[in-house]
mmCIF file of C-alpha atoms in Angstrom:
data_model
loop_
_atom_site.group_PDB
_atom_site.id
_atom_site.type_symbol
_atom_site.label_atom_id
_atom_site.label_comp_id
_atom_site.label_asym_id
_atom_site.label_seq_id
_atom_site.Cartn_x
_atom_site.Cartn_y
_atom_site.Cartn_z
ATOM 1 C CA MET A 965 -24.900 5.448 22.833
ATOM 2 C CA ILE A 966 -25.806 2.318 21.663
ATOM 3 C CA GLU A 967 -26.499 1.142 25.188
ATOM 4 C CA GLU A 968 -28.788 4.310 25.867
ATOM 5 C CA LYS A 969 -30.613 3.662 22.146
ATOM 6 C CA LYS A 970 -29.549 6.878 20.854
ATOM 7 C CA MET A 971 -27.825 5.161 18.057
ATOM 8 C CA SER A 972 -28.153 1.804 16.563
ATOM 9 C CA MET A 973 -25.513 -0.809 16.502
ATOM 10 C CA GLU A 974 -25.584 -0.743 12.587
ATOM 11 C CA ASN A 975 -25.137 2.964 12.434
ATOM 12 C CA ALA A 976 -22.573 2.991 15.027
ATOM 13 C CA LEU A 977 -20.502 0.434 13.091
ATOM 14 C CA LEU A 978 -21.411 2.436 9.789
ATOM 15 C CA LEU A 979 -19.867 5.662 11.507
ATOM 16 C CA LEU A 980 -17.001 4.025 12.794
ATOM 17 C CA LYS A 981 -16.342 2.153 9.490
ATOM 18 C CA ARG A 982 -16.176 5.481 7.825
ATOM 19 C CA VAL A 983 -13.774 7.167 10.845
ATOM 20 C CA GLY A 984 -11.369 4.267 10.009
ATOM 21 C CA TYR A 985 -11.733 4.344 6.075
ATOM 22 C CA CYS A 986 -10.611 8.099 6.278
ATOM 23 C CA LYS A 987 -7.948 7.299 8.970
ATOM 24 C CA VAL A 988 -6.089 4.613 6.549
ATOM 25 C CA LEU A 989 -6.944 6.349 3.665
ATOM 26 C CA PHE A 990 -5.504 9.960 4.947
ATOM 27 C CA GLU A 991 -2.672 8.631 7.051
ATOM 28 C CA TRP A 992 -4.483 9.963 10.350
ATOM 29 C CA PHE A 993 -2.396 8.939 13.315
ATOM 30 C CA SER A 994 -4.182 8.009 16.659
ATOM 31 C CA TYR A 995 -3.498 5.786 19.319
ATOM 32 C CA ALA A 996 -6.765 6.318 21.202
ATOM 33 C CA PHE A 997 -8.641 2.951 20.046
ATOM 34 C CA LYS A 998 -5.542 0.721 20.937
ATOM 35 C CA SER A 999 -5.838 1.433 24.395
ATOM 36 C CA SER A 1000 -10.026 2.181 24.189
ATOM 37 C CA LEU A 1001 -12.782 0.184 26.246
ATOM 38 C CA LEU A 1002 -14.454 -0.261 22.657
ATOM 39 C CA ARG A 1003 -11.504 -1.861 21.567
ATOM 40 C CA GLY A 1004 -11.982 -4.486 24.076
ATOM 41 C CA ARG A 1005 -15.969 -4.681 23.703
ATOM 42 C CA PHE A 1006 -15.317 -5.008 19.639
ATOM 43 C CA LYS A 1007 -12.858 -8.076 20.447
ATOM 44 C CA LYS A 1008 -15.352 -9.737 22.860
ATOM 45 C CA MET A 1009 -18.294 -9.361 20.268
ATOM 46 C CA ILE A 1010 -15.937 -10.813 17.508
ATOM 47 C CA VAL A 1011 -15.332 -13.822 19.485
ATOM 48 C CA ASN A 1012 -18.721 -14.223 20.911
ATOM 49 C CA GLU A 1013 -20.110 -13.960 17.011
ATOM 50 C CA GLU A 1014 -17.650 -16.455 15.441
ATOM 51 C CA GLU A 1015 -18.353 -19.138 18.373
ATOM 52 C CA LYS A 1016 -22.047 -18.752 16.856
ATOM 53 C CA ASN A 1017 -21.508 -21.399 14.008
ATOM 54 C CA GLU A 1018 -24.708 -22.045 12.397
ATOM 55 C CA GLU A 1019 -26.030 -19.237 13.898
ATOM 56 C CA LYS A 1020 -23.392 -16.350 13.048
ATOM 57 C CA ASN A 1021 -24.259 -13.027 11.417
ATOM 58 C CA GLU A 1022 -21.683 -13.252 8.552
ATOM 59 C CA LYS A 1023 -22.374 -9.313 7.886
ATOM 60 C CA LEU A 1024 -21.896 -8.220 11.351
ATOM 61 C CA LEU A 1025 -18.845 -10.128 11.677
ATOM 62 C CA ALA A 1026 -17.293 -8.397 8.693
ATOM 63 C CA ASP A 1027 -18.226 -4.818 9.721
ATOM 64 C CA LEU A 1028 -16.732 -5.594 13.280
ATOM 65 C CA CYS A 1029 -13.486 -6.944 11.887
ATOM 66 C CA GLU A 1030 -13.418 -4.041 9.470
ATOM 67 C CA CYS A 1031 -13.583 -1.601 12.288
ATOM 68 C CA CYS A 1032 -11.068 -3.150 14.294
ATOM 69 C CA LEU A 1033 -8.748 -3.420 11.594
ATOM 70 C CA LEU A 1034 -9.065 0.294 9.994
ATOM 71 C CA LEU A 1035 -8.953 1.777 13.550
ATOM 72 C CA SER A 1036 -5.737 0.055 14.539
ATOM 73 C CA LYS A 1037 -2.945 -1.291 12.810
ATOM 74 C CA GLY A 1038 -2.237 -4.286 15.022
ATOM 75 C CA ILE A 1039 -4.844 -6.907 16.423
ATOM 76 C CA PRO A 1040 -4.433 -9.673 18.646
ATOM 77 C CA ASP A 1041 -3.436 -13.103 17.413
ATOM 78 C CA GLU A 1042 -6.673 -14.709 18.286
ATOM 79 C CA LEU A 1043 -8.337 -11.346 16.212
ATOM 80 C CA THR A 1044 -6.247 -12.465 13.526
ATOM 81 C CA LEU A 1045 -7.370 -15.952 13.123
ATOM 82 C CA ILE A 1046 -10.925 -14.692 12.793
ATOM 83 C CA CYS A 1047 -10.520 -11.342 10.694
ATOM 84 C CA VAL A 1048 -8.123 -12.290 8.002
ATOM 85 C CA PRO A 1049 -10.596 -15.448 7.187
ATOM 86 C CA CYS A 1050 -13.604 -13.448 7.327
ATOM 87 C CA LEU A 1051 -12.639 -10.362 5.329
ATOM 88 C CA LEU A 1052 -11.044 -12.455 2.585
ATOM 89 C CA LYS A 1053 -14.238 -14.437 2.109
ATOM 90 C CA VAL A 1054 -15.579 -11.059 1.735
ATOM 91 C CA SER A 1055 -12.748 -10.130 -0.747
ATOM 92 C CA LEU A 1056 -13.351 -13.404 -2.793
ATOM 93 C CA LYS A 1057 -16.971 -12.021 -3.850
ATOM 94 C CA LYS A 1058 -16.683 -11.545 -7.848
ATOM 95 C CA ASP A 1059 -19.853 -10.103 -8.539
ATOM 96 C CA GLU A 1060 -19.283 -6.690 -10.171
ATOM 97 C CA ASP A 1061 -22.481 -4.757 -8.559
ATOM 98 C CA GLU A 1062 -21.481 -1.377 -7.043
ATOM 99 C CA GLU A 1063 -22.320 -2.141 -3.802
ATOM 100 C CA ILE A 1064 -20.345 -5.727 -3.810
ATOM 101 C CA LEU A 1065 -17.240 -3.839 -5.382
ATOM 102 C CA LYS A 1066 -17.348 -1.339 -2.247
ATOM 103 C CA GLU A 1067 -17.815 -4.252 0.151
ATOM 104 C CA VAL A 1068 -14.470 -5.746 -1.404
ATOM 105 C CA GLU A 1069 -12.627 -2.574 -1.444
ATOM 106 C CA LEU A 1070 -13.313 -2.194 2.094
ATOM 107 C CA ALA A 1071 -12.459 -5.464 3.204
ATOM 108 C CA LEU A 1072 -8.950 -5.420 1.350
ATOM 109 C CA LEU A 1073 -8.387 -1.476 2.658
ATOM 110 C CA ALA A 1074 -8.872 -3.213 6.240
ATOM 111 C CA LEU A 1075 -6.559 -6.134 5.327
ATOM 112 C CA SER A 1076 -3.939 -4.254 4.140
ATOM 113 C CA ASN A 1077 -3.760 -2.289 7.454
ATOM 114 C CA ILE A 1078 -2.453 -5.238 9.484
ATOM 115 C CA VAL A 1079 1.079 -4.106 9.415
ATOM 116 C CA LEU A 1080 1.946 -5.062 12.882
ATOM 117 C CA SER A 1081 0.699 -8.338 13.343
ATOM 118 C CA GLU A 1082 1.948 -11.643 11.755
ATOM 119 C CA VAL A 1083 -0.493 -13.424 9.964
ATOM 120 C CA PRO A 1084 0.028 -17.435 9.247
ATOM 121 C CA LYS A 1085 0.549 -17.954 5.454
ATOM 122 C CA GLU A 1086 -2.166 -20.596 5.797
ATOM 123 C CA LEU A 1087 -4.845 -18.166 6.721
ATOM 124 C CA TYR A 1088 -4.299 -15.989 3.436
ATOM 125 C CA LEU A 1089 -1.987 -17.367 0.647
ATOM 126 C CA ASN A 1090 -4.228 -19.230 -1.344
ATOM 127 C CA GLU A 1091 -6.967 -16.710 -1.263
ATOM 128 C CA ILE A 1092 -4.997 -13.561 -1.856
ATOM 129 C CA LYS A 1093 -3.336 -15.370 -4.793
ATOM 130 C CA GLU A 1094 -7.028 -15.873 -6.197
ATOM 131 C CA ILE A 1095 -8.041 -12.567 -5.868
ATOM 132 C CA ILE A 1096 -4.952 -11.291 -7.623
ATOM 133 C CA GLN A 1097 -4.646 -13.624 -10.434
ATOM 134 C CA TYR A 1098 -8.671 -12.953 -10.770
ATOM 135 C CA HIS A 1099 -8.302 -9.302 -11.319
ATOM 136 C CA GLN A 1100 -5.074 -9.781 -13.483
ATOM 137 C CA GLU A 1101 -7.571 -11.561 -15.689
ATOM 138 C CA HIS A 1102 -10.696 -9.905 -15.511
ATOM 139 C CA HIS A 1103 -9.955 -6.444 -14.058
ATOM 140 C CA ASN A 1104 -12.819 -6.855 -11.637
ATOM 141 C CA LEU A 1105 -11.315 -4.688 -8.576
ATOM 142 C CA THR A 1106 -11.350 -1.002 -8.063
ATOM 143 C CA ARG A 1107 -7.738 0.614 -8.144
ATOM 144 C CA LEU A 1108 -7.731 1.110 -4.382
ATOM 145 C CA ALA A 1109 -8.840 -2.673 -3.935
ATOM 146 C CA TYR A 1110 -6.287 -4.157 -6.139
ATOM 147 C CA GLN A 1111 -3.341 -2.146 -4.691
ATOM 148 C CA SER A 1112 -4.869 -3.303 -1.091
ATOM 149 C CA ALA A 1113 -4.155 -6.680 -1.878
ATOM 150 C CA TRP A 1114 -0.957 -6.399 -2.828
ATOM 151 C CA GLY A 1115 -0.295 -4.248 0.137
ATOM 152 C CA PHE A 1116 -1.464 -6.889 2.658
ATOM 153 C CA LEU A 1117 0.774 -9.494 0.726
ATOM 154 C CA ILE A 1118 3.688 -7.093 0.781
ATOM 155 C CA TYR A 1119 3.522 -6.769 4.489
ATOM 156 C CA ARG A 1120 3.897 -10.338 4.756
ATOM 157 C CA LEU A 1121 7.240 -10.440 3.163
ATOM 158 C CA ASP A 1122 9.175 -9.028 5.930
ATOM 159 C CA ASN A 1123 8.318 -12.018 8.289
ATOM 160 C CA ASP A 1124 8.075 -15.002 5.261
ATOM 161 C CA LYS A 1125 10.674 -14.752 2.578
ATOM 162 C CA SER A 1126 9.563 -17.864 1.142
ATOM 163 C CA LEU A 1127 7.043 -15.363 0.008
ATOM 164 C CA ASN A 1128 9.456 -14.001 -2.642
ATOM 165 C CA GLU A 1129 8.925 -16.587 -5.461
ATOM 166 C CA VAL A 1130 5.259 -16.499 -5.220
ATOM 167 C CA ILE A 1131 5.426 -12.552 -5.407
ATOM 168 C CA VAL A 1132 8.348 -12.008 -8.023
ATOM 169 C CA ASN A 1133 7.723 -14.932 -9.973
ATOM 170 C CA GLU A 1134 4.417 -16.233 -9.960
ATOM 171 C CA LEU A 1135 1.883 -13.023 -9.501
ATOM 172 C CA HIS A 1136 4.467 -10.707 -11.202
ATOM 173 C CA PHE A 1137 4.687 -8.011 -8.757
ATOM 174 C CA GLY A 1138 6.907 -5.874 -10.563
ATOM 175 C CA ARG A 1139 5.183 -6.386 -13.937
ATOM 176 C CA GLU A 1140 1.743 -5.322 -11.936
ATOM 177 C CA ALA A 1141 3.113 -2.215 -9.939
ATOM 178 C CA ALA A 1142 5.085 -0.629 -13.423
ATOM 179 C CA ARG A 1143 1.786 -0.858 -14.785
ATOM 180 C CA GLU A 1144 -0.666 0.758 -12.158
ATOM 181 C CA LEU A 1145 1.881 3.247 -11.797
ATOM 182 C CA GLU A 1146 1.987 4.490 -15.110
ATOM 183 C CA GLU A 1147 -1.893 4.370 -15.590
ATOM 184 C CA LEU A 1148 -2.235 6.347 -12.311
ATOM 185 C CA THR A 1149 0.477 8.932 -13.230
ATOM 186 C CA ARG A 1150 -1.600 9.675 -16.107
ATOM 187 C CA ASN A 1151 -4.596 10.637 -13.866
ATOM 188 C CA VAL A 1152 -3.060 12.868 -12.012
ATOM 189 C CA ASP A 1153 -3.080 16.747 -12.624
ATOM 190 C CA TRP A 1154 0.466 17.352 -11.632
ATOM 191 C CA LYS A 1155 0.000 21.205 -12.461
ATOM 192 C CA LYS A 1156 -2.463 21.741 -9.981
ATOM 193 C CA LYS A 1157 -0.910 22.572 -6.258
ATOM 194 C CA GLU A 1158 -1.021 19.648 -3.876
ATOM 195 C CA GLU A 1159 -2.881 22.017 -1.105
ATOM 196 C CA GLU A 1160 -5.640 24.194 -3.151
ATOM 197 C CA ASN A 1161 -8.364 25.962 -1.749
ATOM 198 C CA GLY A 1162 -7.457 24.746 1.528
ATOM 199 C CA LYS A 1163 -8.000 21.050 0.656
ATOM 200 C CA ARG A 1164 -5.456 18.424 0.338
ATOM 201 C CA ARG A 1165 -5.509 17.483 -3.678
ATOM 202 C CA ARG A 1166 -4.593 13.798 -2.539
ATOM 203 C CA GLU A 1167 -8.231 13.273 -1.980
ATOM 204 C CA ALA A 1168 -8.977 11.942 -5.029
ATOM 205 C CA LYS A 1169 -8.833 8.282 -5.139
ATOM 206 C CA GLU A 1170 -6.512 7.842 -8.161
ATOM 207 C CA GLU A 1171 -3.832 10.132 -6.078
ATOM 208 C CA ILE A 1172 -4.110 8.146 -3.128
ATOM 209 C CA ALA A 1173 -3.909 4.792 -4.848
ATOM 210 C CA LEU A 1174 -0.612 6.187 -6.565
ATOM 211 C CA MET A 1175 0.689 6.847 -3.050
ATOM 212 C CA ARG A 1176 -0.028 3.611 -1.764
ATOM 213 C CA TRP A 1177 1.668 1.772 -4.423
ATOM 214 C CA ILE A 1178 5.028 4.105 -4.007
ATOM 215 C CA VAL A 1179 4.901 3.390 -0.248
ATOM 216 C CA THR A 1180 4.474 -0.168 -0.928
ATOM 217 C CA LEU A 1181 7.206 -0.177 -3.270
ATOM 218 C CA LYS A 1182 9.285 1.045 -0.336
ATOM 219 C CA ILE A 1183 8.487 -1.978 1.661
ATOM 220 C CA TYR A 1184 8.819 -4.283 -1.549
ATOM 221 C CA PHE A 1185 12.584 -2.861 -1.995
ATOM 222 C CA LEU A 1186 13.422 -3.230 1.781
ATOM 223 C CA CYS A 1187 12.462 -6.782 2.024
ATOM 224 C CA CYS A 1188 12.724 -8.196 -1.481
ATOM 225 C CA ARG A 1189 15.506 -10.666 -1.641
ATOM 226 C CA LEU A 1190 14.901 -12.170 -5.093
ATOM 227 C CA ARG A 1191 16.586 -10.947 -7.831
ATOM 228 C CA ASN A 1192 14.453 -10.090 -11.214
ATOM 229 C CA GLU A 1193 14.401 -8.373 -14.240
ATOM 230 C CA GLU A 1194 11.244 -5.946 -13.536
ATOM 231 C CA PHE A 1195 13.484 -3.767 -10.934
ATOM 232 C CA VAL A 1196 14.434 -1.174 -14.052
ATOM 233 C CA GLU A 1197 10.861 -1.183 -15.134
ATOM 234 C CA ILE A 1198 9.564 -0.363 -11.514
ATOM 235 C CA LEU A 1199 12.313 2.195 -11.047
ATOM 236 C CA SER A 1200 11.903 4.043 -14.110
ATOM 237 C CA ARG A 1201 8.088 4.623 -13.168
ATOM 238 C CA ILE A 1202 9.061 6.292 -9.605
ATOM 239 C CA VAL A 1203 11.700 8.497 -11.539
ATOM 240 C CA ARG A 1204 8.494 9.270 -13.758
ATOM 241 C CA VAL A 1205 6.422 10.132 -10.535
ATOM 242 C CA PHE A 1206 8.969 11.884 -9.322
ATOM 243 C CA ARG A 1207 9.735 14.265 -12.111
ATOM 244 C CA ALA A 1208 5.983 14.575 -12.165
ATOM 245 C CA ALA A 1209 5.531 15.412 -8.839
ATOM 246 C CA LYS A 1210 8.594 17.660 -8.078
ATOM 247 C CA GLU A 1211 7.139 20.968 -8.580
ATOM 248 C CA ASN A 1212 3.785 20.811 -6.848
ATOM 249 C CA TYR A 1213 3.694 17.513 -5.025
ATOM 250 C CA GLY A 1214 6.288 17.373 -2.194
ATOM 251 C CA GLY A 1215 4.562 14.286 -0.550
ATOM 252 C CA PHE A 1216 4.868 12.266 -3.719
ATOM 253 C CA ARG A 1217 8.445 13.829 -4.317
ATOM 254 C CA ASN A 1218 9.597 12.490 -0.758
ATOM 255 C CA GLN A 1219 8.098 9.079 -0.760
ATOM 256 C CA CYS A 1220 9.516 8.505 -4.558
ATOM 257 C CA ILE A 1221 12.983 9.407 -3.061
ATOM 258 C CA SER A 1222 12.369 7.139 0.215
ATOM 259 C CA SER A 1223 11.328 4.254 -2.295
ATOM 260 C CA LEU A 1224 15.030 4.960 -4.492
ATOM 261 C CA LYS A 1225 16.538 4.893 -1.438
ATOM 262 C CA ARG A 1226 15.524 1.751 -0.371
ATOM 263 C CA ALA A 1227 16.327 0.408 -3.611
ATOM 264 C CA ALA A 1228 19.693 1.673 -3.760
ATOM 265 C CA GLY A 1229 20.144 -0.024 -0.579
ATOM 266 C CA ASN A 1230 18.855 -3.627 -1.718
ATOM 267 C CA LYS A 1231 21.994 -6.159 -2.509
ATOM 268 C CA VAL A 1232 19.648 -7.538 -5.163
ATOM 269 C CA VAL A 1233 19.169 -4.635 -7.114
ATOM 270 C CA LYS A 1234 21.992 -3.915 -9.593
ATOM 271 C CA ILE A 1235 24.123 -0.694 -10.374
ATOM 272 C CA ASP A 1236 22.724 -1.455 -14.070
ATOM 273 C CA ASP A 1237 18.894 -1.136 -12.732
ATOM 274 C CA LEU A 1238 19.598 2.052 -11.224
ATOM 275 C CA LEU A 1239 21.604 3.580 -14.313
ATOM 276 C CA LYS A 1240 19.072 2.167 -16.538
ATOM 277 C CA SER A 1241 15.780 3.327 -14.903
ATOM 278 C CA GLY A 1242 17.297 7.101 -14.512
ATOM 279 C CA ALA A 1243 17.482 6.926 -10.656
ATOM 280 C CA ILE A 1244 20.969 7.999 -10.899
ATOM 281 C CA ASP A 1245 19.878 10.826 -13.268
ATOM 282 C CA VAL A 1246 17.265 12.103 -10.481
ATOM 283 C CA VAL A 1247 20.200 12.404 -8.040
ATOM 284 C CA LEU A 1248 22.469 14.337 -10.564
ATOM 285 C CA GLU A 1249 19.584 16.686 -11.662
ATOM 286 C CA ARG A 1250 18.581 17.073 -7.982
ATOM 287 C CA ILE A 1251 21.877 17.984 -6.723
ATOM 288 C CA GLN A 1252 21.889 21.355 -9.012
ATOM 289 C CA TRP A 1253 18.810 22.663 -7.216
ATOM 290 C CA PRO A 1254 19.831 25.666 -4.590
ATOM 291 C CA THR A 1255 19.101 23.592 -1.426
ATOM 292 C CA LEU A 1256 19.339 19.556 -0.772
ATOM 293 C CA ASP A 1257 16.921 18.241 1.605
ATOM 294 C CA ASP A 1258 17.843 15.424 3.900
ATOM 295 C CA GLY A 1259 16.190 12.812 2.044
ATOM 296 C CA MET A 1260 18.160 13.432 -1.287
ATOM 297 C CA ILE A 1261 21.569 13.898 0.508
ATOM 298 C CA PHE A 1262 21.246 10.336 2.338
ATOM 299 C CA LEU A 1263 20.225 8.737 -1.123
ATOM 300 C CA TYR A 1264 23.440 10.484 -2.755
ATOM 301 C CA GLY A 1265 25.183 9.046 0.008
ATOM 302 C CA ILE A 1266 23.988 5.496 -0.676
ATOM 303 C CA PHE A 1267 25.136 5.959 -4.612
ATOM 304 C CA HIS A 1268 28.044 7.045 -3.414
ATOM 305 C CA ALA A 1269 28.976 4.140 -1.766
ATOM 306 C CA SER A 1270 29.384 2.016 -4.546
ATOM 307 C CA PRO A 1271 33.006 2.610 -6.300
ATOM 308 C CA PHE A 1272 31.057 2.212 -9.835
ATOM 309 C CA ILE A 1273 28.575 4.618 -9.130
ATOM 310 C CA SER A 1274 30.756 7.378 -7.107
ATOM 311 C CA SER A 1275 33.261 7.443 -10.282
ATOM 312 C CA HIS A 1276 29.987 7.964 -12.443
ATOM 313 C CA LEU A 1277 28.407 10.754 -10.523
ATOM 314 C CA ASN A 1278 31.867 12.562 -10.086
ATOM 315 C CA SER A 1279 32.541 12.578 -14.107
ATOM 316 C CA GLU A 1280 28.836 13.620 -14.539
ATOM 317 C CA LYS A 1281 29.676 16.370 -11.733
ATOM 318 C CA LYS A 1282 32.647 17.699 -13.797
ATOM 319 C CA LYS A 1283 30.162 18.271 -16.668
ATOM 320 C CA ILE A 1284 27.736 20.528 -14.845
#
């Protein structure tokens, strides 16, 4: 369509960015782009634009990189070396103009979709730290943009354990995640059904950001290897979301259970953390329901594997 001049390049990229934006936010799964001719064309255009140096069109390059990342969770290494610095440069903009905020949000959302590709630490660490720390002081990002910045960093933790110190003690992920969960939980109308009038209730940005935080926490508990005192606070907020969501929001409920399951299986999370946060109480409450879903059965099994927790659960079950 572009070559036949039925659509301008600018409009084509705008359309594809919108498709990618919706694909990421609403978790649409498609492998068509990965094997498409369009992906190959984007790769060639990105490399060609990067090689122009002084004549480089920064806006076009950023648009191309966003399309590529939003439409695919993994990209070739040579594109990673171009796209990550390019989109971090966009994300570092501190102007609070509404259009700039949208640009920053989209750039960070695209970066957070790099799940299957390794990214060298020297490409991103100083920049992503600056983005997170500046927001902690000035609150300049949208909620979705801030979550996306953390999501990008947490996904790097699996391949680089040295990030534990930065994430836990320098950037205080636990404190920030707990605060965001608390504020977002208050903004959701939990009394409404998840599906209402044929529309998914998670179309609200607050609900999308909350869900993405819970999924990010699942990755965090899977990969974190550094003990910290913020576990109780995070877990208690997940428990609060679970209790708020358990009647009408099955998607939230299941992701909360999945995050708690990861936490229970992490050796640096202590038994006291699970007790103080109310995570074990959630299991006890859930086993009183008429039916048990597979996730809760598995979670109960993890807790039951510990002699101390097993004793606690058995004593509590006798009171039921």
